[in-house]
mmCIF file of C-alpha atoms in Angstrom:
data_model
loop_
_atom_site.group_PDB
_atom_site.id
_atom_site.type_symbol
_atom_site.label_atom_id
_atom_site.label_comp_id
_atom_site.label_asym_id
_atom_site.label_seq_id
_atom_site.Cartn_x
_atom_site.Cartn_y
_atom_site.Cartn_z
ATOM 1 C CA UNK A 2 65.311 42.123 -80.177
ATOM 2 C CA UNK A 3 69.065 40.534 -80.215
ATOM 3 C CA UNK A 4 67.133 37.096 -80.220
ATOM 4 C CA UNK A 5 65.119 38.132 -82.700
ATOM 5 C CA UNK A 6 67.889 39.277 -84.927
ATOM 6 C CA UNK A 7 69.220 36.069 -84.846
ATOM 7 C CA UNK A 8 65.999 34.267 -85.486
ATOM 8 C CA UNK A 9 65.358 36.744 -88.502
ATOM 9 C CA UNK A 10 68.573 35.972 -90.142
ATOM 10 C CA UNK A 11 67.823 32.621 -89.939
ATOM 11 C CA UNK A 12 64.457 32.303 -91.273
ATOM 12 C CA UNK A 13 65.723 34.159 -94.627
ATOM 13 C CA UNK A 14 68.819 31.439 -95.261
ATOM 14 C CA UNK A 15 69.654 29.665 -98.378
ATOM 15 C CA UNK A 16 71.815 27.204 -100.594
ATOM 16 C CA UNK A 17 72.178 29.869 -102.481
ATOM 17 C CA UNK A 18 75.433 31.670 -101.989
ATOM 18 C CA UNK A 19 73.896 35.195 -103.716
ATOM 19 C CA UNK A 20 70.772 35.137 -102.059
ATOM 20 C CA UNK A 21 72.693 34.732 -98.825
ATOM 21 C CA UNK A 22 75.182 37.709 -99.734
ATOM 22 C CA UNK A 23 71.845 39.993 -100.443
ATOM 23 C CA UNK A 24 70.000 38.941 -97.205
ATOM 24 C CA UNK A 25 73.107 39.677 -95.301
ATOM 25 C CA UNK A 26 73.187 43.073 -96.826
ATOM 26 C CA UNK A 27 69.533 43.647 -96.404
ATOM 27 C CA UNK A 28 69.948 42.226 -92.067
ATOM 28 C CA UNK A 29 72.702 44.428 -91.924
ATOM 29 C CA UNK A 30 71.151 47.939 -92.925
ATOM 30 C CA UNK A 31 67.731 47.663 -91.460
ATOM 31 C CA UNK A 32 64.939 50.416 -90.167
ATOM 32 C CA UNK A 33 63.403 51.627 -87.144
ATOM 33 C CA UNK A 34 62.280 48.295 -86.812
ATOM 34 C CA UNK A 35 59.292 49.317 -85.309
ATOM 35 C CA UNK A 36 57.317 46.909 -86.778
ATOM 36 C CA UNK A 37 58.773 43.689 -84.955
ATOM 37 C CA UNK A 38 58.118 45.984 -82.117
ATOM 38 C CA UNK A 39 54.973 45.929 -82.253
ATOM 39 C CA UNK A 40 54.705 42.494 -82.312
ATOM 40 C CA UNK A 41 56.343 41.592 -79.294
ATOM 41 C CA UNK A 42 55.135 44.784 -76.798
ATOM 42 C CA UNK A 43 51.612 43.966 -77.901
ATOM 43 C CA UNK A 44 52.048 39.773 -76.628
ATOM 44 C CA UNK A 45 54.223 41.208 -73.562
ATOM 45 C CA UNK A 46 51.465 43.926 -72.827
ATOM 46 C CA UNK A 47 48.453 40.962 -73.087
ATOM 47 C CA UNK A 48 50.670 38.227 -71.708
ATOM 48 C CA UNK A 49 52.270 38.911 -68.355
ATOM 49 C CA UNK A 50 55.368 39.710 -70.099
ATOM 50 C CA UNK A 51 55.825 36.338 -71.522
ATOM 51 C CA UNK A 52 56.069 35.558 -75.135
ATOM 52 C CA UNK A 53 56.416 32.694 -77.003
ATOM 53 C CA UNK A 54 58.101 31.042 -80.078
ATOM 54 C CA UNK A 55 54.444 32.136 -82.046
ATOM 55 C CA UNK A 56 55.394 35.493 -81.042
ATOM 56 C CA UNK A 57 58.839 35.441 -82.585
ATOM 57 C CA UNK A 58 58.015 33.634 -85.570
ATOM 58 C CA UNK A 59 55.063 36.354 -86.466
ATOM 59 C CA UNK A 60 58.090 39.223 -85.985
ATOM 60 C CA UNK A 61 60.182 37.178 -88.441
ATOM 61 C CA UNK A 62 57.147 36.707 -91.096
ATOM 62 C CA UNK A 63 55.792 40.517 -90.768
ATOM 63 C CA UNK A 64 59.485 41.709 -90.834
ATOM 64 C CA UNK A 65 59.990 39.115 -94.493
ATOM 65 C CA UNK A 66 56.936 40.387 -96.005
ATOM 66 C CA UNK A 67 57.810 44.051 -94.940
ATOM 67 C CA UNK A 68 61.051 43.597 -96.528
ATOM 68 C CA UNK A 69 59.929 41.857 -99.569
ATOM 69 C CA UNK A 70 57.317 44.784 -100.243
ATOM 70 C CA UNK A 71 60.478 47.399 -99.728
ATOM 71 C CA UNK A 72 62.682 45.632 -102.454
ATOM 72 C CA UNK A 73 60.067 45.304 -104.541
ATOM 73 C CA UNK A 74 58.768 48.955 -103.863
ATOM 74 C CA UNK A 75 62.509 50.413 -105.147
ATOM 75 C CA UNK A 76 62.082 48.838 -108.236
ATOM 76 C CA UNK A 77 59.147 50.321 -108.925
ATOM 77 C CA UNK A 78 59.824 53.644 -107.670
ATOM 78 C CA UNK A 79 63.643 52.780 -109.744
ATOM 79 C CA UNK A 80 64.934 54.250 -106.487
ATOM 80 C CA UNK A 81 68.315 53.561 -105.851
ATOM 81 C CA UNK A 82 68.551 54.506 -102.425
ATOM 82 C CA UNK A 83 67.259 53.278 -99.341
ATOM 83 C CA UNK A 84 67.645 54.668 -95.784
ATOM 84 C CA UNK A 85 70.993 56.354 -97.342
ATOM 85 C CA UNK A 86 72.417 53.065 -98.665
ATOM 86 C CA UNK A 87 72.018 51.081 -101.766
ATOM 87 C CA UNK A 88 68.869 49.358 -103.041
ATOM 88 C CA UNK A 89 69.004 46.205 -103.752
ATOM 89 C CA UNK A 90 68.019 46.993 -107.876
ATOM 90 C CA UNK A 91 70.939 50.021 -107.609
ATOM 91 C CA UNK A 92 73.906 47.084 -106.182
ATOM 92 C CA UNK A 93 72.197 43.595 -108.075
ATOM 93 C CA UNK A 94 69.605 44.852 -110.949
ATOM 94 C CA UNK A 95 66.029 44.754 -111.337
ATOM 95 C CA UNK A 96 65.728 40.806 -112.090
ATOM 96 C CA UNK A 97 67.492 39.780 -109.090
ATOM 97 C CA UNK A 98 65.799 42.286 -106.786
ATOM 98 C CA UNK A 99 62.357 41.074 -108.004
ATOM 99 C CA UNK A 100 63.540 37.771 -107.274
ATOM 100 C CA UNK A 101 64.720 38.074 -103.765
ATOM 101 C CA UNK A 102 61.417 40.095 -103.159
ATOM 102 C CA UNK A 103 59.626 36.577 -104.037
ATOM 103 C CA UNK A 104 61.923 34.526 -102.408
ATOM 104 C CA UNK A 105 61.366 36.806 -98.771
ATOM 105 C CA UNK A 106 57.824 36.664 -99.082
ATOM 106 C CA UNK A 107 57.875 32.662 -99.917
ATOM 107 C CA UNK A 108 60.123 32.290 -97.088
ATOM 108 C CA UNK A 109 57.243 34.229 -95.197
ATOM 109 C CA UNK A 110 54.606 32.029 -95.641
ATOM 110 C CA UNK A 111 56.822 28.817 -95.359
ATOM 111 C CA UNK A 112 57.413 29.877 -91.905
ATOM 112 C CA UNK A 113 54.120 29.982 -90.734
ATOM 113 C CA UNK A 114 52.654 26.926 -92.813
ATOM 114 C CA UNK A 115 55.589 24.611 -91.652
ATOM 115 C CA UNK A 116 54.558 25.698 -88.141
ATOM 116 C CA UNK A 117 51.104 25.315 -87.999
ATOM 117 C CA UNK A 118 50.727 29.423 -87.667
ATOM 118 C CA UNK A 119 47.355 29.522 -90.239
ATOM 119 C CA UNK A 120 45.885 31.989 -87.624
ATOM 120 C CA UNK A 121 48.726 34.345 -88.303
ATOM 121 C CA UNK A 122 49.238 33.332 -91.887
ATOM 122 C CA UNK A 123 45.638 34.791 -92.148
ATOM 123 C CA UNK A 124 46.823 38.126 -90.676
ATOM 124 C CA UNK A 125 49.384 38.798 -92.726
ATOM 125 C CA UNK A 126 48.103 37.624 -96.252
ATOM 126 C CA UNK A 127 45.093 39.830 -95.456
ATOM 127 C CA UNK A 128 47.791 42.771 -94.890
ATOM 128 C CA UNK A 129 49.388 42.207 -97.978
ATOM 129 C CA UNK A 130 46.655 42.164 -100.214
ATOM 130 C CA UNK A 131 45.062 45.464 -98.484
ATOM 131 C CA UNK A 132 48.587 46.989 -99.444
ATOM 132 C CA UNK A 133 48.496 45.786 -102.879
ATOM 133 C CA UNK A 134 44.560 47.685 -103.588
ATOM 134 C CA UNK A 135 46.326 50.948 -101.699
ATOM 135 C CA UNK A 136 48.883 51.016 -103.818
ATOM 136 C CA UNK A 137 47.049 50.671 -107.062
ATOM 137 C CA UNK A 138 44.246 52.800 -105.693
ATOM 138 C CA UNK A 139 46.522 55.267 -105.365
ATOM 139 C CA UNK A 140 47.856 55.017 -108.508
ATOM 140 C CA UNK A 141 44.337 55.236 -110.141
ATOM 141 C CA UNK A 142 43.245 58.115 -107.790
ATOM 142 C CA UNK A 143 46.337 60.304 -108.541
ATOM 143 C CA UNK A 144 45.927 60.374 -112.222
ATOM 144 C CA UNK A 145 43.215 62.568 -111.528
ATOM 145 C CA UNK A 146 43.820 64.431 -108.663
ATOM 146 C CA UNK A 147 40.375 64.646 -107.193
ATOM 147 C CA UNK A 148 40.530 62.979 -104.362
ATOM 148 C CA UNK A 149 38.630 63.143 -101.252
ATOM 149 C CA UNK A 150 39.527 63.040 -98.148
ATOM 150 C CA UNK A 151 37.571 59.908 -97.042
ATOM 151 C CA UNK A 152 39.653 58.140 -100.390
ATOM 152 C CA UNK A 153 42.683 59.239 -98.983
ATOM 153 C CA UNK A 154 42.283 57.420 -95.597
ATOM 154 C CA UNK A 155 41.204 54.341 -97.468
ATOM 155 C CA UNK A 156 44.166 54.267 -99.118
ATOM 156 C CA UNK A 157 46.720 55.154 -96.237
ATOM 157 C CA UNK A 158 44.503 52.560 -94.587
ATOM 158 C CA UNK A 159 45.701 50.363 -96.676
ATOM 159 C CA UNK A 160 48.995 51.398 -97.970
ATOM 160 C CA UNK A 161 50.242 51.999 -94.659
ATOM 161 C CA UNK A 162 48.090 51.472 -91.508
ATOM 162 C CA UNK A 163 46.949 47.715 -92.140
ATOM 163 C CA UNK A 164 50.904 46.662 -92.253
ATOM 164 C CA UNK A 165 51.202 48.076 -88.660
ATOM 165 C CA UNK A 166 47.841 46.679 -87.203
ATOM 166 C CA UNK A 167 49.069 43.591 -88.579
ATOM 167 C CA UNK A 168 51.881 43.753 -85.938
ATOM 168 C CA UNK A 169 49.408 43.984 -83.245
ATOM 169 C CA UNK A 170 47.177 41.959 -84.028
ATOM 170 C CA UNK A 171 49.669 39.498 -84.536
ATOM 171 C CA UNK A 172 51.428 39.993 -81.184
ATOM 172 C CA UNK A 173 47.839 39.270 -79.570
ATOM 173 C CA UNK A 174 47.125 36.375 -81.400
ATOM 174 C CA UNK A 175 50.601 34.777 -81.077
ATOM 175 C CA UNK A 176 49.423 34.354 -76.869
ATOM 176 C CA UNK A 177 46.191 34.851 -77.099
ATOM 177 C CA UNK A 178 44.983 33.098 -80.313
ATOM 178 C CA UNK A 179 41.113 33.731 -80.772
ATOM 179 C CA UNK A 180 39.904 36.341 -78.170
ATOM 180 C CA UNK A 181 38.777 39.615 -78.455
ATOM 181 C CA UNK A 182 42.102 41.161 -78.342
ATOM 182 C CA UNK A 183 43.369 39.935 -81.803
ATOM 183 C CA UNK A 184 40.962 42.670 -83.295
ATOM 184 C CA UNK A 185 41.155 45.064 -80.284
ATOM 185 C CA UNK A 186 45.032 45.526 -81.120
ATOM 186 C CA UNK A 187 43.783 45.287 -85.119
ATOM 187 C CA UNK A 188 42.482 48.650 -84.542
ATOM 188 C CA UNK A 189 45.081 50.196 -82.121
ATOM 189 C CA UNK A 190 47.360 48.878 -85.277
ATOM 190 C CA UNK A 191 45.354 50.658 -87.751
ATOM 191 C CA UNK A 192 45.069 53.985 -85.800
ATOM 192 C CA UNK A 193 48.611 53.948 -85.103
ATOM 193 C CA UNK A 194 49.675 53.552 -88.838
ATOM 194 C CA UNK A 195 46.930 56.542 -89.723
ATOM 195 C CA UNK A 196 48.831 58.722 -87.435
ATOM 196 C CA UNK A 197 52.261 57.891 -88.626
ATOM 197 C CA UNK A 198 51.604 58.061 -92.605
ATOM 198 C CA UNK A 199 50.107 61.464 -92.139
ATOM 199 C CA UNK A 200 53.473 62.388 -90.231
ATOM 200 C CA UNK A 201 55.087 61.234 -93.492
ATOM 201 C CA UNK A 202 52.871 63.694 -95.730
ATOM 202 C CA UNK A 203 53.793 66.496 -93.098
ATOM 203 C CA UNK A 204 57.552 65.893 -93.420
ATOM 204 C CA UNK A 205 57.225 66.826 -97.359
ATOM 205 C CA UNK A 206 56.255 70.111 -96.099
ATOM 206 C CA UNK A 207 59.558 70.716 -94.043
ATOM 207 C CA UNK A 208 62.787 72.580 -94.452
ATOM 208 C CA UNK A 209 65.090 70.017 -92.944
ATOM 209 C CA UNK A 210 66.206 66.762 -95.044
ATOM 210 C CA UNK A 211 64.544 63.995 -93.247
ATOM 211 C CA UNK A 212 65.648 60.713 -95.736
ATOM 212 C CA UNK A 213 63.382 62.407 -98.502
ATOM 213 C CA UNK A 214 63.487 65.714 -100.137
ATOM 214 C CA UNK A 215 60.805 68.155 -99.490
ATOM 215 C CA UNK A 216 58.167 68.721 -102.068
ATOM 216 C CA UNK A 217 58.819 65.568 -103.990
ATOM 217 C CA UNK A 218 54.892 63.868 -102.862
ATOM 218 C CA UNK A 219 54.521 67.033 -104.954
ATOM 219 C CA UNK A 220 56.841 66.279 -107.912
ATOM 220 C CA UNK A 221 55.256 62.636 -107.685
ATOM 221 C CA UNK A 222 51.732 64.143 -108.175
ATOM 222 C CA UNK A 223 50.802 62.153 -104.679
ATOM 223 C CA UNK A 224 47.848 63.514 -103.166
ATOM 224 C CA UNK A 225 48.278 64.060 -99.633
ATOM 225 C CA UNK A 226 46.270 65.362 -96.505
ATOM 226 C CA UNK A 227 47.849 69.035 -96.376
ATOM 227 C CA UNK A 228 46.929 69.193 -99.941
ATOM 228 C CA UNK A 229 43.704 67.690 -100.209
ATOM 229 C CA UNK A 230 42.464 69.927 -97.318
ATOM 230 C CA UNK A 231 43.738 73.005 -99.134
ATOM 231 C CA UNK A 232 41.919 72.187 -102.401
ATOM 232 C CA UNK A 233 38.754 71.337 -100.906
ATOM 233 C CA UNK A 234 38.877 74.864 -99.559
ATOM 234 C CA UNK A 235 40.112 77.538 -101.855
ATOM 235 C CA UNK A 236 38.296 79.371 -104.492
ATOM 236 C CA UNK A 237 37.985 77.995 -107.424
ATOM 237 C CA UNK A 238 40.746 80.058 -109.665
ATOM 238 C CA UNK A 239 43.191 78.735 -106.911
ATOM 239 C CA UNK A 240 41.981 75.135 -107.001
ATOM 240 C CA UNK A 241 42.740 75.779 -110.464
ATOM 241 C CA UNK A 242 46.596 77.167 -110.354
ATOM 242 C CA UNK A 243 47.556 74.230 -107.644
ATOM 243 C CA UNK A 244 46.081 71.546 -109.938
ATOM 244 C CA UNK A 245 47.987 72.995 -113.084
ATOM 245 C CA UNK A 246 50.805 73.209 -111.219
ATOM 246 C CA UNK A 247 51.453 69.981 -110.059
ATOM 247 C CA UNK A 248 50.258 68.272 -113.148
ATOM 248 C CA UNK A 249 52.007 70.772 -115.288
ATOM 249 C CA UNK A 250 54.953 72.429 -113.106
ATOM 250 C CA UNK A 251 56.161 69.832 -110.778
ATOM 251 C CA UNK A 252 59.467 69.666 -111.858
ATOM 252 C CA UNK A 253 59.557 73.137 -111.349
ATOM 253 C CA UNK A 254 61.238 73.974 -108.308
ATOM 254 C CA UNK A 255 60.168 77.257 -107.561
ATOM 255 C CA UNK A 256 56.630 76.568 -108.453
ATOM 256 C CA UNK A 257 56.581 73.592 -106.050
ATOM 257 C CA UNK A 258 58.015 75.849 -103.408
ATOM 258 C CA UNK A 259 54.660 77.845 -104.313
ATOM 259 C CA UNK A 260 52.632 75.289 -103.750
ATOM 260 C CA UNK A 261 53.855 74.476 -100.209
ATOM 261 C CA UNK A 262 54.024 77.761 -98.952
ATOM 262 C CA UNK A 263 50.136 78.283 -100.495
ATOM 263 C CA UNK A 264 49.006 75.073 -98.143
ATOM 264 C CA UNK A 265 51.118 75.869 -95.274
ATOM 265 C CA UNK A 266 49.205 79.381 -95.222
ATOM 266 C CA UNK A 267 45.927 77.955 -96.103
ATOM 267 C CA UNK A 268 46.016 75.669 -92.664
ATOM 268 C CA UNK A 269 46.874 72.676 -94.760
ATOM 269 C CA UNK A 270 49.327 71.663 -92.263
ATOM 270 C CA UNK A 271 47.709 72.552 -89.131
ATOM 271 C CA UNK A 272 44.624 70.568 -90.411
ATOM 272 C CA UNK A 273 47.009 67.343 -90.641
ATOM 273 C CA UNK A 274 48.418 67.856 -87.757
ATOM 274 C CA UNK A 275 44.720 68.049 -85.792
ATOM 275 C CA UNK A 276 43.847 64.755 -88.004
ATOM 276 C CA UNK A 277 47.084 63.373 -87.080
ATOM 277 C CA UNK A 278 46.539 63.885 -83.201
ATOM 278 C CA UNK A 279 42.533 62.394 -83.457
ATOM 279 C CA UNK A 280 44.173 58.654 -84.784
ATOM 280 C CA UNK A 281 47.046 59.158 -81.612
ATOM 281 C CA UNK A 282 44.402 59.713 -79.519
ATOM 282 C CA UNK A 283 42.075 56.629 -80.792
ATOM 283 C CA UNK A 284 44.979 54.488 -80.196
ATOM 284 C CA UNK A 285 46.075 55.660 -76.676
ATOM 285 C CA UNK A 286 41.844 55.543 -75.427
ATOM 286 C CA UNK A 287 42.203 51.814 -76.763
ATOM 287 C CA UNK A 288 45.200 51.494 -74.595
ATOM 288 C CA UNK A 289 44.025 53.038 -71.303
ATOM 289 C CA UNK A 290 41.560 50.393 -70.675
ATOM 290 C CA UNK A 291 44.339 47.923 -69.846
ATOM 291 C CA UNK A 292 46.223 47.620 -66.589
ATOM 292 C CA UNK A 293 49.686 49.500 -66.281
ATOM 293 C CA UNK A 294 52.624 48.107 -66.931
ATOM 294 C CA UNK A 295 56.235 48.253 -68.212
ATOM 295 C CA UNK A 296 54.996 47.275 -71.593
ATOM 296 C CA UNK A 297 51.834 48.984 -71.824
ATOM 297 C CA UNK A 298 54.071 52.350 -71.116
ATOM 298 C CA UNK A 299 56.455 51.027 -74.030
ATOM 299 C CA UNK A 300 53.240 51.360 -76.122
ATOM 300 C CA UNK A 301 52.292 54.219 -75.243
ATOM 301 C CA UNK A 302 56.092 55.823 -76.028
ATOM 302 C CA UNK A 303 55.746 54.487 -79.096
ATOM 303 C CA UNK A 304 52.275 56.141 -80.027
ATOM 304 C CA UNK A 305 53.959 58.975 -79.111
ATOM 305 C CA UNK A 306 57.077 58.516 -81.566
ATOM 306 C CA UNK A 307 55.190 58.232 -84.678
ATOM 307 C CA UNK A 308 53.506 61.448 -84.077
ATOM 308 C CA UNK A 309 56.822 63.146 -82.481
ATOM 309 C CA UNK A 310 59.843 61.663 -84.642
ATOM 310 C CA UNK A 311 61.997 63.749 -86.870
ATOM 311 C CA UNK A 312 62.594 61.493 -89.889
#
C-alpha cells in the first residue's frame, strides 16, 4: 500500500501548480481505501502472491476514477463535507471541483491507454457508465417512491456494487488477463458491494453518528431496503402515512423519527440484515473453492468488514 501511495500520487501530477495543491489535499485525506485493496488481494490471492506493475497501475486508475466520481458527487449533493474535512467545492468552488473531477478521470484513462492496459480500460469504463444509469435511475425511481425491491438491487448494483467488482476483476485480470477468473472475481466484486451498500442503508437507521446523520436517506426521499420491505408489507392506510411523510414531512424531525421507529418494528431492519448476510455469503461460497492462503484469509476479513464495520 506505501508503494502504492507513492505510485498514486504520481499518476495524478501536473504543470499545474493548483491542480497539484488540490491532489495533494485530496492524497492526503483519503478513505478506507478498500477499493485498491481489492485490487491487489484479489492478483495476490490468484497469483502466488506476486503482483505486477498491471496490478498497481489498475489500483491507481480505479482509485482516479473513484475519486473523480466523489468530487464530482459533492457538487451535486452541494455537500461540503467529506469524511469530516472539506470538499473540494466547500475549499475551491464548484468550477474548479468539476474540473479536477475531469482532469482525475482523464488522468485515469491516460494511464491505462499509454500502457497498453485496454483489457482493464474495458473494466473500468464499463464501471463507470453502470454508475452513471444507477445514479440517474435512482433519481427517476425516487420521484415516485414505488420502488421494488428487484429495482432497488439494480440500482445498488450499479451505484455501488459494480465499482467494487471492478476491483476484483481488475486484480484478476492484471495476472491473469483472459481466464475465467476475471469474471469469477466480477461477481465476488458485485456480491461484496451488495452487502456493503445495504450496510450503508442500515446505518441511517442507527443512534450513533457514523459520518452521516441518521434519517437523512429519509430527508433525501432515498428509497432504501428497510423501507422498501416495510411498504411492501403494511396495510394500506400505513403505506399511505409513510409515503406522505417522507414526501411531505421529511424535514420534520420528529416525523422522520416516526418513520424509523415504524420500520425498525415492522422487521424492516432485520429483513436487511438477512438480505445483507445472503450477498456475504455468495461472496465467501465463491471464495472457498480456492486453496488457503494468507491472502485468500485477507479476503475473507474483508467480506467480513463490510458487513461488520461501524461507519
Amino acid at each position: 500500500m506505501e508503494l502504492f501511495e507513492k505510485k498514486f500520487y504520481e499518476s495524478m501530477t501536473s504543470k499545474v501548480a493548483l491542480l497539484n495543491r488540490i491532489t495533494h489535499y485530496i492524497v492526503n485525506r483519503k478513505g478506507k481505501q478498500m477499493r485498491p485493496m481489492f485490487v491487489f488481494l484479489t492478483a495476490k490471492m490468484l497469483n502466488n502472491g506476486e503482483v505486477n506493475n498491471r496490478t498497481y497501475r489498475g489500483a491507481s486508475v480505479i482509485e482516479l476514477i473513484h475519486t473523480a466520481t466523489l468530487v464530482h458527487d459533492d457538487v451535486v449533493d452541494e455537500s461540503n463535507k467529506r469524511r469530516g474535512f472539506f470538499s473540494i467545492n466547500a475549499l475551491w468552488k464548484n468550477k474548479i471541483a468539476v474540473l479536477v473531477g475531469d482532469y482525475l478521470l482523464s488522468k485515469g484513462l491516460l494511464l491505462s491507454i499509454d500502457n497498453g492496459d485496454f483489457d482493464l480500460l474495458k473494466i473500468i469504463s464499463v464501471a463507470v457508465r453502470e454508475m452513471s444509469e444507477g445514479e440517474l435511475l435512482q433519481i427517476e425511481k425516487a420521484r415516485r417512491l414505488d420502488i421494488t425491491e428487484d429495482i432497488y438491487y439494480e440500482i445498488i448494483r450499479q451505484k455501488t456494487a459494480t465499482l467494487i467488482a471492478a476491483c476484483c476483476s481488475l486484480g484478476a485480470c492484471s495476472v491473469k488477463p483472459e481466464s475465467d477468473e476475471v469474471e469469477i472475481f466480477r461477481k465476488f466484486g458485485e456480491y461484496c458491494g451488495m452487502a456493503f451498500q445495504i450496510k450503508d442503508d442500515l446505518f441511517d437507521y442507527g443512534e450513533a453518528e457514523i459520518g452521516k446523520p441518521t434519517g437523512i436517506d429519509i430527508k433525501e426521499q432515498k428509497m432504501t431496503l428497510p423501507l422498501i420491505y416495510v411498504l411492501n408489507n403494511c396495510s394500506k392506510a400505513e403505506k399511505k402515512w409513510v409515503i406522505n411523510s417522507i414526501k411531505n414531512h421529511n424535514k420534520d424531525k420528529k416525523r422522520v423519527k416516526e418513520v424509523i421507529a415504524f420500520v425498525k418494528n415492522n422487521g424492516g431492519l432485520d429483513y436487511a440484515v438477512s438480505k445483507m448476510l445472503e450477498f456475504k455469503d455468495e461472496a465467501l461460497k465463491l471464495l472457498s473453492t480456492y486453496p488457503d492462503s494468507d491472502y485468500k484469509k485477507s479476503l475473507e476479513l474483508m467480506v467480513n468488514y463490510v458487513v461488520d464495520r461501524k461507519k
